[in-house]
Short mmCIF file of C-alpha atoms in Angstrom, two decimals:
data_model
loop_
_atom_site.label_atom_id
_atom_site.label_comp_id
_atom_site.label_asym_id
_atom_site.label_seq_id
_atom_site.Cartn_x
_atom_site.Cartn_y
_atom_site.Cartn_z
CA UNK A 1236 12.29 -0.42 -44.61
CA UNK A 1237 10.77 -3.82 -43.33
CA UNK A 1238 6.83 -3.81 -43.37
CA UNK A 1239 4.81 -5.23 -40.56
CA UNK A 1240 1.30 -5.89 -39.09
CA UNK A 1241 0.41 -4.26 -35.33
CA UNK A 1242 -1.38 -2.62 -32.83
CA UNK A 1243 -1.05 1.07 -33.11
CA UNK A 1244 -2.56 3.79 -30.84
CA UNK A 1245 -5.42 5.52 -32.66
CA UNK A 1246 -6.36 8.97 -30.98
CA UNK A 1247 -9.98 9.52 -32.63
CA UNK A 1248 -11.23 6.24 -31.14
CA UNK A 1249 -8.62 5.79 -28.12
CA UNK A 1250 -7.54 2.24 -28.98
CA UNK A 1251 -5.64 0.26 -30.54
CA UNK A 1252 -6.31 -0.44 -34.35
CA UNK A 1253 -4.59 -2.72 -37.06
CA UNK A 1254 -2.45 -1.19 -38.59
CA UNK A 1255 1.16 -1.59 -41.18
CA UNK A 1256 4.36 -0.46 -39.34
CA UNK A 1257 7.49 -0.22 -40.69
CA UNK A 1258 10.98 -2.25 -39.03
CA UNK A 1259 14.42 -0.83 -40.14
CA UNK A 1260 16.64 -2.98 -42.69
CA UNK A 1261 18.62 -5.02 -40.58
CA UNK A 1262 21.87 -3.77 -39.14
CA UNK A 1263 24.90 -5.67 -39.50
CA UNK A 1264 24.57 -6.50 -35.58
CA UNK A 1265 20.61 -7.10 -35.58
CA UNK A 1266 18.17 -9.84 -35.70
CA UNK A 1267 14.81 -10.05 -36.87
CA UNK A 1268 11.97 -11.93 -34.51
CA UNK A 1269 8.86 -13.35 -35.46
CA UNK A 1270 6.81 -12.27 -32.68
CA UNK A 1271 4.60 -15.44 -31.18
CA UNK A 1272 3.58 -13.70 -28.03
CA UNK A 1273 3.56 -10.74 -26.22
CA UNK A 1274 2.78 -9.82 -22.84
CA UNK A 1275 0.29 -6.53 -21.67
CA UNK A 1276 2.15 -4.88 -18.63
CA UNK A 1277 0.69 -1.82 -16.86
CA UNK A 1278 3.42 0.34 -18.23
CA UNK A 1279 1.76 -0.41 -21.66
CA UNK A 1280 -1.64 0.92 -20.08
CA UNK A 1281 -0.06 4.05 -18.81
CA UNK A 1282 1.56 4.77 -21.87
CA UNK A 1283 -1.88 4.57 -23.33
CA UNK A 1284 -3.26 7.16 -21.06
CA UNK A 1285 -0.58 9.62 -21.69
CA UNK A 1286 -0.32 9.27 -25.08
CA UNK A 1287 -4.21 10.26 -25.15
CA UNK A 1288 -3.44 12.97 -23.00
CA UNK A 1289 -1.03 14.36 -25.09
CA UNK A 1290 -3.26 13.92 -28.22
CA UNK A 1291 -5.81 15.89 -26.53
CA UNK A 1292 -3.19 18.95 -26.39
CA UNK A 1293 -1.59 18.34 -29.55
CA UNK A 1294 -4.79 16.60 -31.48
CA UNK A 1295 -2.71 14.66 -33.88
CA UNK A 1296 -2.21 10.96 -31.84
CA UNK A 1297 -1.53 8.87 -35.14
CA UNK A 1298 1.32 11.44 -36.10
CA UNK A 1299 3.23 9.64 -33.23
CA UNK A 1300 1.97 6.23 -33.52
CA UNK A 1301 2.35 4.35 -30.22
CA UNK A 1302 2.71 1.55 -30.54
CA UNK A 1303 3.04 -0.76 -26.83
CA UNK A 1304 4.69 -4.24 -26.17
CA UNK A 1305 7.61 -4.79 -23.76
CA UNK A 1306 7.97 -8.31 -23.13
CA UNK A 1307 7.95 -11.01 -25.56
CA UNK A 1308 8.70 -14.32 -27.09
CA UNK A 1309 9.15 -15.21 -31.08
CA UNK A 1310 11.35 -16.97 -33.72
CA UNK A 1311 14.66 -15.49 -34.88
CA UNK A 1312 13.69 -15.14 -39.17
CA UNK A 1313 16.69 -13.37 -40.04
CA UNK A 1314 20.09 -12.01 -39.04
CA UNK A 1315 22.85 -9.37 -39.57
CA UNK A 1316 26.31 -10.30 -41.31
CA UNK A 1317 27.59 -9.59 -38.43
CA UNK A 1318 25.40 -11.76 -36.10
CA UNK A 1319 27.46 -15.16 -34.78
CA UNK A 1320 24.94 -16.22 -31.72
CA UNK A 1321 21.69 -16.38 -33.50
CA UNK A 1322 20.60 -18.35 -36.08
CA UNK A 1323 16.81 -18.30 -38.07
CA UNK A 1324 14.53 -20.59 -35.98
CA UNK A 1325 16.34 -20.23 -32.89
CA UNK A 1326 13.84 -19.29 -30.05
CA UNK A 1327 14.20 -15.80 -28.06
CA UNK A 1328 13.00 -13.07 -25.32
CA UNK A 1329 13.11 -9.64 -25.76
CA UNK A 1330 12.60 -7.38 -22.96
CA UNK A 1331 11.74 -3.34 -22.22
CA UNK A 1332 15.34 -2.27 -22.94
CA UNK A 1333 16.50 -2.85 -26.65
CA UNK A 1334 19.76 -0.65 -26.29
CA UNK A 1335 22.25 1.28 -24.14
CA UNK A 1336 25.26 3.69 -24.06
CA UNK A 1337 27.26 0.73 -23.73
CA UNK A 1338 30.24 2.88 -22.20
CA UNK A 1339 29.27 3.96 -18.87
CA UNK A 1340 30.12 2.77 -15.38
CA UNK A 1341 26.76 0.90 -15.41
CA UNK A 1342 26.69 -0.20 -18.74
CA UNK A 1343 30.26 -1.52 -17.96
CA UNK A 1344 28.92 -3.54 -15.10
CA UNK A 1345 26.02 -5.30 -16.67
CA UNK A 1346 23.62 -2.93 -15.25
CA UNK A 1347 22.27 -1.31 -18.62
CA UNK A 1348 18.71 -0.47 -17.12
CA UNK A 1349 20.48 1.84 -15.12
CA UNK A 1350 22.50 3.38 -17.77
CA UNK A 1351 23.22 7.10 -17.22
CA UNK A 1352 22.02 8.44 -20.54
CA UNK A 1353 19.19 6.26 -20.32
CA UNK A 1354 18.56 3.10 -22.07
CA UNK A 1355 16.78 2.85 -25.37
CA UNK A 1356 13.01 1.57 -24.41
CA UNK A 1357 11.31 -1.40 -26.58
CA UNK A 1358 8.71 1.57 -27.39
CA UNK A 1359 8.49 4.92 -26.92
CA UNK A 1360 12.12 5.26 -26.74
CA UNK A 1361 14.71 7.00 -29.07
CA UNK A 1362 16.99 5.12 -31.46
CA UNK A 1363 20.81 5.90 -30.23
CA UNK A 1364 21.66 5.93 -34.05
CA UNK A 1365 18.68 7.45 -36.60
CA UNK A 1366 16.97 9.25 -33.78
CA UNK A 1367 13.11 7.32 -34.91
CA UNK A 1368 10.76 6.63 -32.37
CA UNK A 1369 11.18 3.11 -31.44
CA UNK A 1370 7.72 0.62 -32.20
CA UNK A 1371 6.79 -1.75 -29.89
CA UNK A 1372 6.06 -6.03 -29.60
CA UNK A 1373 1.93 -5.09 -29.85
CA UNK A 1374 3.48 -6.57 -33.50
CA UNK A 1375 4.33 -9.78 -35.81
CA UNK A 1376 7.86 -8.76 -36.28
CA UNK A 1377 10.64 -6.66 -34.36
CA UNK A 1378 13.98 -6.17 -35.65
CA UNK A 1379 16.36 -5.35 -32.59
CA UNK A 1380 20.13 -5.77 -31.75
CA UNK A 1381 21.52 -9.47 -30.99
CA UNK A 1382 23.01 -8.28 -27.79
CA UNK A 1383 19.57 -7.22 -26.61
CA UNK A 1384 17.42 -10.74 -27.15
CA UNK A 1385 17.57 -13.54 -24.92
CA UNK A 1386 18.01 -17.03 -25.99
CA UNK A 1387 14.68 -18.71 -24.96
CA UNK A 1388 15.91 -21.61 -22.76
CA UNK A 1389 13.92 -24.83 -24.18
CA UNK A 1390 11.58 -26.35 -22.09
CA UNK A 1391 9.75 -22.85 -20.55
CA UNK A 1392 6.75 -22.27 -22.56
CA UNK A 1393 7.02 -19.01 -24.87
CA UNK A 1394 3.97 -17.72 -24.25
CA UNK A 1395 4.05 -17.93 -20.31
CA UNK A 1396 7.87 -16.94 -20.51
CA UNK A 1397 7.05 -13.29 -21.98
CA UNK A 1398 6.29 -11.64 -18.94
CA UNK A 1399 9.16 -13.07 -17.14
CA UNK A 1400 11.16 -10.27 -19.59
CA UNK A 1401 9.42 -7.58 -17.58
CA UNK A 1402 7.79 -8.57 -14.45
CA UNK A 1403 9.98 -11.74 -13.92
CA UNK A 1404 13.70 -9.73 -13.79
CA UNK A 1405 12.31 -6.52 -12.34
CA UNK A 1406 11.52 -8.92 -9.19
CA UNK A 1407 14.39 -11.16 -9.96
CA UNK A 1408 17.29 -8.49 -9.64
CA UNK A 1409 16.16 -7.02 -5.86
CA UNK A 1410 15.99 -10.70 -4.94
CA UNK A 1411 19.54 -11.51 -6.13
CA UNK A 1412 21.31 -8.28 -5.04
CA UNK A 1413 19.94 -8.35 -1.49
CA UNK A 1414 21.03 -12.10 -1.58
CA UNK A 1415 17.42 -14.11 -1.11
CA UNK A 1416 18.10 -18.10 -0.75
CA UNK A 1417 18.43 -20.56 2.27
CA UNK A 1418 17.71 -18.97 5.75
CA UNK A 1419 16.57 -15.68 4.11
CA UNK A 1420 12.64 -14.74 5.59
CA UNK A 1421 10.87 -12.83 2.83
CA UNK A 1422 7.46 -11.64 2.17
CA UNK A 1423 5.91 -10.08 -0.92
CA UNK A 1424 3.20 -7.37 -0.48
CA UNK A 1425 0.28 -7.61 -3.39
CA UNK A 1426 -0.18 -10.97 -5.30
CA UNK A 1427 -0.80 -9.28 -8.68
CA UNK A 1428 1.78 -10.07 -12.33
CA UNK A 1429 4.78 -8.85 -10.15
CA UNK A 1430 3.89 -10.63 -6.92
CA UNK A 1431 2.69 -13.99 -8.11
CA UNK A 1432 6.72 -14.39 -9.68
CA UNK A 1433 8.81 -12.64 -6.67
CA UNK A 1434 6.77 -15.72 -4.61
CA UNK A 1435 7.81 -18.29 -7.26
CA UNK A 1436 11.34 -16.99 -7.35
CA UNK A 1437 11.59 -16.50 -3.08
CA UNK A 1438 10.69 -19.93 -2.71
CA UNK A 1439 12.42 -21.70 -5.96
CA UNK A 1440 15.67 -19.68 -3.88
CA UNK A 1441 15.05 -21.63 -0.88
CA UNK A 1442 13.53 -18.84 0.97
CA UNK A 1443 10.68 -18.97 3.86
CA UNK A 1444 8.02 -16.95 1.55
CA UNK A 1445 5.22 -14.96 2.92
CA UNK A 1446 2.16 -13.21 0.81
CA UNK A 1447 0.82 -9.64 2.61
CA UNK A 1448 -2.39 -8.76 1.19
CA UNK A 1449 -5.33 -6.68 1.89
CA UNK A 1450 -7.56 -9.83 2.51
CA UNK A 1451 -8.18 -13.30 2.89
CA UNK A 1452 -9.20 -13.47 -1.26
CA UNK A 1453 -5.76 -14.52 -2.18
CA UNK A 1454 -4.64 -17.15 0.48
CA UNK A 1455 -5.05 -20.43 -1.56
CA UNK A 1456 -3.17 -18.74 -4.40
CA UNK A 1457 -1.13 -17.64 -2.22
CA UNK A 1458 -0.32 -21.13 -1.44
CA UNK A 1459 -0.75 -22.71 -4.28
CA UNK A 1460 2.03 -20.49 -5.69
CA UNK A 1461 4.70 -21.16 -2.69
CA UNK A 1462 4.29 -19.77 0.08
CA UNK A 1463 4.22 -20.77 3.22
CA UNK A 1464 2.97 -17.59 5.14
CA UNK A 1465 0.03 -15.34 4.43
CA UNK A 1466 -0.90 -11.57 6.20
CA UNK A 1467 -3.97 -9.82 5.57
CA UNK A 1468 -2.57 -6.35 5.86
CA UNK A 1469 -5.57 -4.40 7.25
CA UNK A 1470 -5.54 -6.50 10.39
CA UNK A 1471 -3.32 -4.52 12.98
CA UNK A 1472 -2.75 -7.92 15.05
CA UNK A 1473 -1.23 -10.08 12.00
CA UNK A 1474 0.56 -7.25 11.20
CA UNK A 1475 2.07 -7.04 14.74
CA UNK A 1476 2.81 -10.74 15.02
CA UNK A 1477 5.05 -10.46 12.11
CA UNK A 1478 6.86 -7.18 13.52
CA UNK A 1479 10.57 -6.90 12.47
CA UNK A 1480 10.59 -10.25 10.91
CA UNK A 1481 11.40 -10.43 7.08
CA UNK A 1482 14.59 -9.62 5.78
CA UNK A 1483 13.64 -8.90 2.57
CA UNK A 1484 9.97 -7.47 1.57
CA UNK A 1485 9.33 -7.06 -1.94
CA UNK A 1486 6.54 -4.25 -2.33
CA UNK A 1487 4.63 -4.78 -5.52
CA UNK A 1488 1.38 -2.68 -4.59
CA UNK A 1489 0.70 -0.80 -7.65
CA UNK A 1490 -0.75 1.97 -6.32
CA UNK A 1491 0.26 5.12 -4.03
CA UNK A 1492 0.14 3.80 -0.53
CA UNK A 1493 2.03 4.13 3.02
CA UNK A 1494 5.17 2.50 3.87
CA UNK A 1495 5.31 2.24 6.98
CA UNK A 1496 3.47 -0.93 7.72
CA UNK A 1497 5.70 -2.52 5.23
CA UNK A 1498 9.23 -1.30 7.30
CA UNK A 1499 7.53 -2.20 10.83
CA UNK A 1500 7.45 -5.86 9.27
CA UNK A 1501 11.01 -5.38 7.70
CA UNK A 1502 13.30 -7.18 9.89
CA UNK A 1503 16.29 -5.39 11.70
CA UNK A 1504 19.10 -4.81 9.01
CA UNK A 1505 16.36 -5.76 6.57
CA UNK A 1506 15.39 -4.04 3.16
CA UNK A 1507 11.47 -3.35 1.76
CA UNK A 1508 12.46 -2.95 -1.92
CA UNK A 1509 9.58 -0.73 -3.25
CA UNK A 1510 8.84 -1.97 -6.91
CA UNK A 1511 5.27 -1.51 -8.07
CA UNK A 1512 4.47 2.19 -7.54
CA UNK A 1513 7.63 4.17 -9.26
CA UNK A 1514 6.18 7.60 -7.54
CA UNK A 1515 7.08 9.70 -4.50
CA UNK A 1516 7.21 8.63 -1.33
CA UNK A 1517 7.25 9.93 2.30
CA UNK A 1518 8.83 7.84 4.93
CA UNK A 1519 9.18 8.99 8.77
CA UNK A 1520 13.03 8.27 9.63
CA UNK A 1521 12.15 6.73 12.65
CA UNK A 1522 10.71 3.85 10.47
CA UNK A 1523 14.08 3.29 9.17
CA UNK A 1524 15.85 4.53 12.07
CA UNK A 1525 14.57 2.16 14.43
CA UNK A 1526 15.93 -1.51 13.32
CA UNK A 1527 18.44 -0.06 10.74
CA UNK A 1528 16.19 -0.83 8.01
CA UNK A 1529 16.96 0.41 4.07
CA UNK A 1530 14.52 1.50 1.70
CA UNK A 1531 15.50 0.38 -2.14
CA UNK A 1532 13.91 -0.19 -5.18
CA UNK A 1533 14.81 -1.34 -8.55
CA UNK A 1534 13.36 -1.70 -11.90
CA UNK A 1535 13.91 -3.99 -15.18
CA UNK A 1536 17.51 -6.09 -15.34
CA UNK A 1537 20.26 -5.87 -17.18
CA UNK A 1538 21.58 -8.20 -19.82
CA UNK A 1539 23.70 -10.71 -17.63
CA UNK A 1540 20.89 -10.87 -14.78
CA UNK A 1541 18.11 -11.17 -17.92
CA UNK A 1542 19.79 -14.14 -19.13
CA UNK A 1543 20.15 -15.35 -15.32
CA UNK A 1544 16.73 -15.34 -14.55
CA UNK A 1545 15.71 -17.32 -17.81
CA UNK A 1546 18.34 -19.46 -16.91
CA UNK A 1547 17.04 -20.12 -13.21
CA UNK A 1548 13.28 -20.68 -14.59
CA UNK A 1549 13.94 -23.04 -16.71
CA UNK A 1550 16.13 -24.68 -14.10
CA UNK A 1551 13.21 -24.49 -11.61
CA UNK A 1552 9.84 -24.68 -14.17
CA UNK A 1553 9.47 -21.33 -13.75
CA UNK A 1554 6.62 -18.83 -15.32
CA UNK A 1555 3.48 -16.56 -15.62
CA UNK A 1556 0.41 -17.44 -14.77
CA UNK A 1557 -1.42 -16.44 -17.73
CA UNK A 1558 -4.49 -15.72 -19.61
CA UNK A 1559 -4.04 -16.65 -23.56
CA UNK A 1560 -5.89 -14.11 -25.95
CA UNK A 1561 -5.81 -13.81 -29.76
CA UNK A 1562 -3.79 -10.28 -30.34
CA UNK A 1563 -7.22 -9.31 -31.80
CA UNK A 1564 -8.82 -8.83 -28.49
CA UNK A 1565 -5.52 -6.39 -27.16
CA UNK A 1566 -8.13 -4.04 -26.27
CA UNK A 1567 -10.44 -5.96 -24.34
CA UNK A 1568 -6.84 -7.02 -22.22
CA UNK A 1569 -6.09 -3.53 -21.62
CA UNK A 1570 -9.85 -2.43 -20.48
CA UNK A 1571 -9.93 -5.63 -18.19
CA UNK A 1572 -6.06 -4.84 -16.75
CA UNK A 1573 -7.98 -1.12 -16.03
CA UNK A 1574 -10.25 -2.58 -13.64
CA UNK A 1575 -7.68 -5.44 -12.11
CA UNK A 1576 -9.67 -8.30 -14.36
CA UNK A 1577 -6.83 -10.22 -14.87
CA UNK A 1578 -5.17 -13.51 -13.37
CA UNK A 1579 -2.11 -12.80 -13.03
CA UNK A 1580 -0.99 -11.59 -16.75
CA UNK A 1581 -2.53 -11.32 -19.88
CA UNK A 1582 -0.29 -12.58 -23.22
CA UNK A 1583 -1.13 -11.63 -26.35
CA UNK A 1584 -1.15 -14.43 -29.08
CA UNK A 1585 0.03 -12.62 -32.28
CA UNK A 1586 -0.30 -15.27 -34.72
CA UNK A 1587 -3.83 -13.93 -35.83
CA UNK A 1588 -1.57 -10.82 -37.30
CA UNK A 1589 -0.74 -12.99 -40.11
#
């Protein structure tokens, strides 16, 4: 085994402590990455708060050793004999998916976040071969298959490129597949780490790009960041001037919250892909009914649409807006992402793991 310094789950003081992890020995088709900087997603906040709820129950936390970190950036430090596209030094992005079946029909079609046997998660998930609990980028180094990193096109800064590996492609793929560019009228609901990117990635498509909020707070950004349009949501006559008029709405609202306000503004043959709250949902038929509108949703990318979007952002000088913090101060991020502190993604600088 590979030894390592990271941020590991610690269930008597419900944070994250310092800690030595061990990586596998590298496979034959596996690279190892110096990781330079990782980003703090809500997902790594949730899995917090379950993993405390299940140490409450079970009362042994460290036995299970969480460790988060989903999307990040590093240095490739070693390879596999049988690794031919990577080389030590070369610069890469790792996502939230670090393996797949490989074998069925959406693992065949480049769609391995949708694989039916589930894909292998950057944390939390099971390895497909020796069955260990898989440790996450909260970490200096992660050892991971070469068919699962991301050459890190040059001239997108690695640190502001990490969360493009999670929030960037799971905004990135609706876009694409409901065929966003030139002509297309779209508007993103909540301005938050998913929203500031789908309105960077609308507009570097050539779309008109429209921010829905709850109020006037975000309207510069807004605009600053691309768009053109901005609706305060809670006002019933901005919402009714835009009736029926985007053809694509990218939900990123975080939280539980109706959907019909969002398919009144949907255009007629127009989708609301519902991203940021992966929950239940009630929706009155006549919403869709009326208009022809579809309800979708997606989540994460696969591998060809992964190395896409990094593709397209460097193209267009695209990335996070971020806040910088020494890996040290991980739990200071994760209190602050709690309360909605945060502008518009925090990155975790993990050279102080040294």
């Amino acid at each position: 085994m590979r030894s390592t310094t990271g941020w590991q789950a610690d269930g008597a003081t419900r944070t994250l402590r310092r800690a030595e992890l061990e990586r596998r020995e590298l496979r034959p088709d596996d690279i190892a990455v110096r990781v330079d900087y990782c980003g703090v997603c809500h997902t790594d906040l949730h899995a917090l708060q379950a993993h405390e709820s299940d140490a409450g129950d079970a009362g042994d936390a460290s036995a299970r050793g969480l460790v988060p970190g989903h999307e990040f950036t590093g240095v490739v430090s070693e390879v596999g004999s049988a690794v031919a596209d990577f080389s030590p030094g070369d610069p890469v992005a790792v996502g939230n998916i670090v393996d797949s079946c490989g074998e069925c029909r959406m693992c065949r079609a480049g769609q391995e976040n949708f694989c039916r046997e589930f894909p292998t998660l950057t944390y939390g998930g099971t390895d497909r071969r020796d069955g260990s609990t898989t440790l996450g980028g909260y970490s200096r180094e992660y050892v991971v298959s070469h068919r699962f990193a991301y050459r890190l096109p040059s001239g997108l800064d690695a640190a502001a490129a990490a969360p493009l590996l999670c929030a960037g492609v799971t905004v990135w793929e609706p876009l694409r597949a409901l065929g966003v560019g030139p002509g297309s009228d779209v508007a993103v609901a909540g301005l938050g780490g998913l929203g500031h990117l789908a309105v960077k990635m609308a507009t570097a498509l050539g779309a008109t790009t429209s921010v829905i909020s709850r109020s006037l707070d975000k309207a510069a950004q807004a605009h600053d960041l691309g768009a053109q349009g901005f609706v305060v949501s809670t006002d019933p006559k901005q919402m009714d001037e835009v009736r029926d008029r985007f053809d694509v709405v990218i939900d990123t609202v975080p939280a539980p919250h109706d959907l019909a306000p969002y398919l009144r503004v949907t255009a007629m043959d127009g989708t609301l892909s519902h991203l940021g709250h992966l929950g239940p949902v009630t929706v009155d038929t006549l919403d869709l009914l009326i208009g022809r509108k579809k309800l979708s949703s997606a989540g994460s990318g696969g591998r060809p649409s992964t190395a896409a979007m990094l593709r397209f952002c460097a193209e267009h000088d695209i990335t996070a807006d971020i806040e910088l913090l020494p890996s040290s101060q991980v739990n200071t991020a994760l209190e602050r992402l709690g309360r909605n502190d945060v502008h518009y993604r925090f990155v975790l600088d993990m050279s102080d793991l040294d």
